[in-house]
Coordinates of N, CA and C and ligand atoms in Angstrom, one line a residue:
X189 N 3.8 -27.7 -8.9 CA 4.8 -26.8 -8.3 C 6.2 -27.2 -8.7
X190 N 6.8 -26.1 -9.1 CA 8.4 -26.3 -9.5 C 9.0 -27.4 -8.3
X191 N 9.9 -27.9 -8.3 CA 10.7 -28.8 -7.4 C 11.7 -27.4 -6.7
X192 N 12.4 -28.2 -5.5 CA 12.7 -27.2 -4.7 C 12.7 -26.7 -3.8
X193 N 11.1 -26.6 -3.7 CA 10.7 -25.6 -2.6 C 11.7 -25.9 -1.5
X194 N 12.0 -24.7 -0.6 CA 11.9 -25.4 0.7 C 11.3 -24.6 1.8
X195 N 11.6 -24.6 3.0 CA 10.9 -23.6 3.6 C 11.6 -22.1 3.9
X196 N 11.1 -21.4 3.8 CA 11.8 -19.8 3.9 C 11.3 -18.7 4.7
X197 N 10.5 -19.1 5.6 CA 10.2 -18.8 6.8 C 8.4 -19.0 7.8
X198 N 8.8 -19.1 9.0 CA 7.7 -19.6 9.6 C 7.0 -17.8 10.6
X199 N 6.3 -18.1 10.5 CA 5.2 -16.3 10.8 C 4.6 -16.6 11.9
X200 N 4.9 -15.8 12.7 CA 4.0 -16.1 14.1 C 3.3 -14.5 14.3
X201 N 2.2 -14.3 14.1 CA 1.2 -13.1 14.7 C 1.5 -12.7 16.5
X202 N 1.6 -11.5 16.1 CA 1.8 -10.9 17.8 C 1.0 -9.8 17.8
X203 N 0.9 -9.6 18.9 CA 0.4 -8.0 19.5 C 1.2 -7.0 19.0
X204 N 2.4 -7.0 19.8 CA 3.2 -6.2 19.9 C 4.9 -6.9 19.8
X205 N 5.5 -6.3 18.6 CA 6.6 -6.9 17.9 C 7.5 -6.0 19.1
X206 N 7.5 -5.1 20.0 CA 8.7 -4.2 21.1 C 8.0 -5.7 22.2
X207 N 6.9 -6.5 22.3 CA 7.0 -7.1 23.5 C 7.4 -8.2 23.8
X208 N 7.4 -9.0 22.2 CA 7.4 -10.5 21.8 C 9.3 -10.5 21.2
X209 N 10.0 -9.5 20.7 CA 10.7 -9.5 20.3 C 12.0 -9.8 21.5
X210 N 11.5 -9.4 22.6 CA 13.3 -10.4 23.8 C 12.7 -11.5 23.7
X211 N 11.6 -12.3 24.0 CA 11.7 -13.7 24.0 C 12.5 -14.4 22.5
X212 N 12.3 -14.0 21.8 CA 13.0 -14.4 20.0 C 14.6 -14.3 19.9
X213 N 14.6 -13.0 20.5 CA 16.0 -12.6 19.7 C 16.8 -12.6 21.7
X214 N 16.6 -12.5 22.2 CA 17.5 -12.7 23.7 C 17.4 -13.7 24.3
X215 N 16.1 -14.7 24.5 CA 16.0 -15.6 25.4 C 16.4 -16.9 24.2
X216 N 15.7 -16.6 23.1 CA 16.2 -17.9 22.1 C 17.4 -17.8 21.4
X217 N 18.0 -16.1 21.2 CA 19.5 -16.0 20.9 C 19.1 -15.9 19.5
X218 N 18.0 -15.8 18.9 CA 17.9 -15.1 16.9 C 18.4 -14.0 16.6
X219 N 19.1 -14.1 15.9 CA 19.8 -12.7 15.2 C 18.5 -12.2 14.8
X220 N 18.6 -10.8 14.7 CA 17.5 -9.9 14.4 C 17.9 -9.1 13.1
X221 N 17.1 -9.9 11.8 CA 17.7 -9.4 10.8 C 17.0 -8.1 10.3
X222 N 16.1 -7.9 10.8 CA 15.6 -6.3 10.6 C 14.0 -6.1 11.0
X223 N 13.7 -5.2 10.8 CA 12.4 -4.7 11.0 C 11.9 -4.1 10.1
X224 N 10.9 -4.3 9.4 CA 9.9 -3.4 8.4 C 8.4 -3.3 8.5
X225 N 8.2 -1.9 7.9 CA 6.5 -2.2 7.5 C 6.5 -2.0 6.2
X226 N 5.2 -3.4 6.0 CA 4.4 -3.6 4.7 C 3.3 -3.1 4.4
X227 N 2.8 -1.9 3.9 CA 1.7 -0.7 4.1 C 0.6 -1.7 3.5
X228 N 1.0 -2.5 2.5 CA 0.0 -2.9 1.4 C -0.6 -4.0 2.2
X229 N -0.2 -4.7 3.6 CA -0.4 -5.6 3.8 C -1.1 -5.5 5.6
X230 N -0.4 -4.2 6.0 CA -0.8 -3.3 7.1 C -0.5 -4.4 8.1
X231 N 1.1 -4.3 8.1 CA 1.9 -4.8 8.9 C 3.3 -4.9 9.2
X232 N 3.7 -4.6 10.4 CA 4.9 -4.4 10.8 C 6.0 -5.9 10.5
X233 N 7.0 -5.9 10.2 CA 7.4 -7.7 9.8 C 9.2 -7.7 10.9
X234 N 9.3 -8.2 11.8 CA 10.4 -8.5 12.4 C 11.0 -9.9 11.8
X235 N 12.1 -10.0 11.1 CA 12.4 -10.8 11.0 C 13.7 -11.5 11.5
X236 N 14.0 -12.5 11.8 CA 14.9 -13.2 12.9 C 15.8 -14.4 12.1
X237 N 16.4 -14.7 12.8 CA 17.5 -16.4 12.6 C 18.7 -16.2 11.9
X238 N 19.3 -17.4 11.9 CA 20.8 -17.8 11.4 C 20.9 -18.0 9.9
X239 N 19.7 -19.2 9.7 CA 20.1 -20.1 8.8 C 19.2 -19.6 7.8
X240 N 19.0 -20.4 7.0 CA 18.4 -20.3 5.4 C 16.9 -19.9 6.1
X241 N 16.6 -20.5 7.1 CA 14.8 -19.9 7.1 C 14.5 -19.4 8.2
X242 N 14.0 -18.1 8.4 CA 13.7 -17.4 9.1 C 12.1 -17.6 9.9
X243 N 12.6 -16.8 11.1 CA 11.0 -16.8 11.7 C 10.4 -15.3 11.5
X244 N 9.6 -15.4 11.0 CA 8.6 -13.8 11.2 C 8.0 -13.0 12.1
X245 N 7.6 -12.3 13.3 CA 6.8 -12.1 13.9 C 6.6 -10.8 13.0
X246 N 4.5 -10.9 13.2 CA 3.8 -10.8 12.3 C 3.4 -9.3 13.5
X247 N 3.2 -7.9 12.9 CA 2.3 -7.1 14.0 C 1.5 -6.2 13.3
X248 N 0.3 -6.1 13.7 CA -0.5 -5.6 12.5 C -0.5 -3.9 12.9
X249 N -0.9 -3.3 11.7 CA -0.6 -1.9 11.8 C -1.9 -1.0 11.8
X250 N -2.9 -1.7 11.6 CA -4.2 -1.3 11.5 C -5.1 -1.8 12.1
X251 N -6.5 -1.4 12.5 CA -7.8 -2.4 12.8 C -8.2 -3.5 12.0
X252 N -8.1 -2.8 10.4 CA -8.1 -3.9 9.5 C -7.3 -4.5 8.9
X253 N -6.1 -4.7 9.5 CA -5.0 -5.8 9.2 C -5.8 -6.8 9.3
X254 N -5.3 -7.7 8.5 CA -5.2 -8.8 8.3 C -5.0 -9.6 9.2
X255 N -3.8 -9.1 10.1 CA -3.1 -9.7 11.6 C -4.5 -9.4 12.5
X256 N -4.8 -7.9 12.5 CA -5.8 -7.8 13.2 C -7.2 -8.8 13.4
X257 N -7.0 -9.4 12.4 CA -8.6 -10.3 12.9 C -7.8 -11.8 13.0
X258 N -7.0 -12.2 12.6 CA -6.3 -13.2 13.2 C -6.2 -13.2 14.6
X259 N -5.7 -11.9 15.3 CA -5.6 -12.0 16.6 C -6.8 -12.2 17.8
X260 N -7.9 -11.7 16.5 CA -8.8 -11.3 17.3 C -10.0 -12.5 17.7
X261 N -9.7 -13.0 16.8 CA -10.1 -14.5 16.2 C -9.4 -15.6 17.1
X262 N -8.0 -15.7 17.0 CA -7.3 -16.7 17.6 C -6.2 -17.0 18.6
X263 N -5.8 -15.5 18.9 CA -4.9 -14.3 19.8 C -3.7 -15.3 18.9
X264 N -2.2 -14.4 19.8 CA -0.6 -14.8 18.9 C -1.0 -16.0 18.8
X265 N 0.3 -16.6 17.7 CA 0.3 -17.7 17.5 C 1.2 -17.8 16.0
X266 N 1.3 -18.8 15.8 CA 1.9 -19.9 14.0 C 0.8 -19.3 12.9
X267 N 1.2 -18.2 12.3 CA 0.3 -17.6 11.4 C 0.0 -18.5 10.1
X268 N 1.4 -18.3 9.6 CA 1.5 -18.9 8.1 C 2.8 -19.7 7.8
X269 N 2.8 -20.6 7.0 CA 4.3 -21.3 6.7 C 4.7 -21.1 5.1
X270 N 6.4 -20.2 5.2 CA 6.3 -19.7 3.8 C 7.3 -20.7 3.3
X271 N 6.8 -20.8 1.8 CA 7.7 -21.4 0.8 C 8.4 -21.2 -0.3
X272 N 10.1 -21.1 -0.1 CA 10.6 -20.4 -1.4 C 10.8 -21.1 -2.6
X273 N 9.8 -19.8 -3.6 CA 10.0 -20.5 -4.6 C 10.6 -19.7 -6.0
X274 N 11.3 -20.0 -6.8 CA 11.6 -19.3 -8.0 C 11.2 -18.2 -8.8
X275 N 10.0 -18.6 -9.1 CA 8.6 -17.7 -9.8 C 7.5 -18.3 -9.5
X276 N 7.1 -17.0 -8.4 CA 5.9 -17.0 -8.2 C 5.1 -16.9 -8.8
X277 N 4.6 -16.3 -9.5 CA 3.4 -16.2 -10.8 C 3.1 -17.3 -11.2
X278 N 4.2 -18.4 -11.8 CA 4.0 -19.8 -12.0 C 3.9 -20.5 -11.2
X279 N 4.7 -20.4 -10.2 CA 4.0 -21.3 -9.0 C 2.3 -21.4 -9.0
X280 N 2.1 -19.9 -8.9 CA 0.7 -19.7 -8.1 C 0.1 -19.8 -9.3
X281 N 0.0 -19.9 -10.6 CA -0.9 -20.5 -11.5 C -0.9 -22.0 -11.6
X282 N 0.1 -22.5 -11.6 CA 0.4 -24.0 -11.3 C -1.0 -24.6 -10.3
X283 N -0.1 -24.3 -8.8 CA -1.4 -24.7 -7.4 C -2.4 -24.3 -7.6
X284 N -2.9 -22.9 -8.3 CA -4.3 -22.3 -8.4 C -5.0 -23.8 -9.5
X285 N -4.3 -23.6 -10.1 CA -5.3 -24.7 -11.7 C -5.3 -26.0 -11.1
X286 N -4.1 -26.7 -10.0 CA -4.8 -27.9 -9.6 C -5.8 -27.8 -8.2
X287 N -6.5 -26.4 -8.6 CA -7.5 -26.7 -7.3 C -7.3 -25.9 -5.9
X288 N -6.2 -25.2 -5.4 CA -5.8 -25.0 -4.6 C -6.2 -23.3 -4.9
X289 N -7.2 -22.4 -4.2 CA -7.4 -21.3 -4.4 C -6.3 -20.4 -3.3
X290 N -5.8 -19.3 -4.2 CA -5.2 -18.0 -3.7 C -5.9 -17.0 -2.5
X291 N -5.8 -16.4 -1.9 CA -6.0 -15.2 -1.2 C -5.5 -14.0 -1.8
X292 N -6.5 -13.5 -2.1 CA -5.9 -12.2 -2.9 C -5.2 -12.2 -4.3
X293 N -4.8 -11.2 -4.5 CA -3.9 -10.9 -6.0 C -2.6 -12.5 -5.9
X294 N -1.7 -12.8 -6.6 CA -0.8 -13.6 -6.7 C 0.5 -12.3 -7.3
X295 N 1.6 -13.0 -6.5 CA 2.6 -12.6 -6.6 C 2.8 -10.5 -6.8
X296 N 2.4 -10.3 -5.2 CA 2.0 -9.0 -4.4 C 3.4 -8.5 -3.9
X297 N 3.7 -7.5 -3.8 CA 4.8 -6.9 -3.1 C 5.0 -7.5 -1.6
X298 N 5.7 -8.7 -1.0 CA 6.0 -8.8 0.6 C 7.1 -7.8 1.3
X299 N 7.4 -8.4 2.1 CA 8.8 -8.1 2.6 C 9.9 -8.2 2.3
X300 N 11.2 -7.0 2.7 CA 12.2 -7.0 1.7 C 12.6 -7.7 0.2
X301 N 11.7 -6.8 -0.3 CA 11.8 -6.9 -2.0 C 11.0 -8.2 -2.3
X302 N 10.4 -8.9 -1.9 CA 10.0 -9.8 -2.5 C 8.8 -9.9 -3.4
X303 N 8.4 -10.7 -3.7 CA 6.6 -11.2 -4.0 C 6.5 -12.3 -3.5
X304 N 5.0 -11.9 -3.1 CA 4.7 -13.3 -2.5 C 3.2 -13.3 -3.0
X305 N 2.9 -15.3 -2.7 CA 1.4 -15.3 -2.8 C 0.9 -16.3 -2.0
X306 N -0.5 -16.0 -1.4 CA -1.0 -17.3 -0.3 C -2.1 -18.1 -0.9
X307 N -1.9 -19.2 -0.1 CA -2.6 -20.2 -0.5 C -3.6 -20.1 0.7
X308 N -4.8 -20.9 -0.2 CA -6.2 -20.6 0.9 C -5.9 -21.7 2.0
X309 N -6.1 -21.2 3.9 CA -6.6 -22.9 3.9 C -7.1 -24.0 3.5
X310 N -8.8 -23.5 3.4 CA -9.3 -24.5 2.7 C -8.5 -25.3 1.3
X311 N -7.7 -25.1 0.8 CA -6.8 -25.6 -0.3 C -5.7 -26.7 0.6
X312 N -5.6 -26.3 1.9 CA -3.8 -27.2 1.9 C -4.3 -27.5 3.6
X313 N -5.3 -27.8 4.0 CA -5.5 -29.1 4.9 C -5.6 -27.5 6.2
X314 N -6.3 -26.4 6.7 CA -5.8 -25.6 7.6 C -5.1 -24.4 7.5
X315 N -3.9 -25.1 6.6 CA -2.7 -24.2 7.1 C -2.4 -23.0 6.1
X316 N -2.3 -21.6 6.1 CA -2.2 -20.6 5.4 C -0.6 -21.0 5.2
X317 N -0.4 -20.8 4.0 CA 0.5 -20.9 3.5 C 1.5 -19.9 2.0
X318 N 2.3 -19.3 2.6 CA 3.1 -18.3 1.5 C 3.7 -18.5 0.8
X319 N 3.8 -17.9 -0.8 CA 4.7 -18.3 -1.5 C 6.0 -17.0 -2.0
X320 N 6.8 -17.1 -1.9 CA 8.2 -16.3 -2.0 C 9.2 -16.3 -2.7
X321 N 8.8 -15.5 -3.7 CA 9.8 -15.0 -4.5 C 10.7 -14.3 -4.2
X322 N 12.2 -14.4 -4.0 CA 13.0 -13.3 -3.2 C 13.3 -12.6 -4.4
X323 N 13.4 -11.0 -4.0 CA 14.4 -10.1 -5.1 C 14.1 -9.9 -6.2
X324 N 12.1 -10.3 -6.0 CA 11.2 -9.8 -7.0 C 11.2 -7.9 -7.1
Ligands
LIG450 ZN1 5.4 -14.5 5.6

């Protein structure tokens, strides 16, 4: 992996982004830097904070979201931990060849303009982990 990384945002899965959203942005005080849906990913994406890394609450938009069996499986919670990186494509050829398998396509349309690509648990000890290309 390129040098660099750092973190560029942390994803928490929710039910409902109208129910989880005052505890984030009123009781913790996060700027509320917008709201979107990601059709390709069949999910609603609220994103939050000040500084360089943002938090996500994750809400799925379908039965078969992706969110949707996460929740169903493990209710809210710490979905994924994303990592910004320069070029994704090479990132994710990089991690893929030393062993570390993808979820899905690499470097996919995310939120607000980006690409992103995930890394499998089984690859990185548990933890689902994103990679983020901004202003792809
Ligand atoms: Zn994410």
């Amino acid at each position: 992996m390129e040098p660099g990384g750092e973190l560029h945002h942390l994803a928490i899965a929710v039910n409902s982004i109208t129910q989880a959203l005052p505890f984030w942005r009123d009781t913790l005080g996060l700027p509320l830097i917008g709201i979107e849906e990601v059709p390709t990913e069949k999910v609603r994406v609220a994103m939050l904070g000040a500084g360089a890394a943002r938090i996500e609450l994750l809400e799925p938009t379908a039965p078969d979201s992706p969110i949707s069996a996460f929740l169903d499986k493990r209710g809210p919670g710490l979905h994924h931990v994303a990592l910004r990186v320069r070029d994704v494509k090479a990132a994710s050829d990089s991690i893929s060849a030393k062993g570390c398998p993808l979820i899905g396509a690499a470097a996919r349309p995310g939120a607000h303009g980006s690409l992103v690509s995930f890394l499998h648990p089984k690859g990185t000890g548990g933890v689902l982990v994103e990679l983020v290309q901004e202003h792809g």
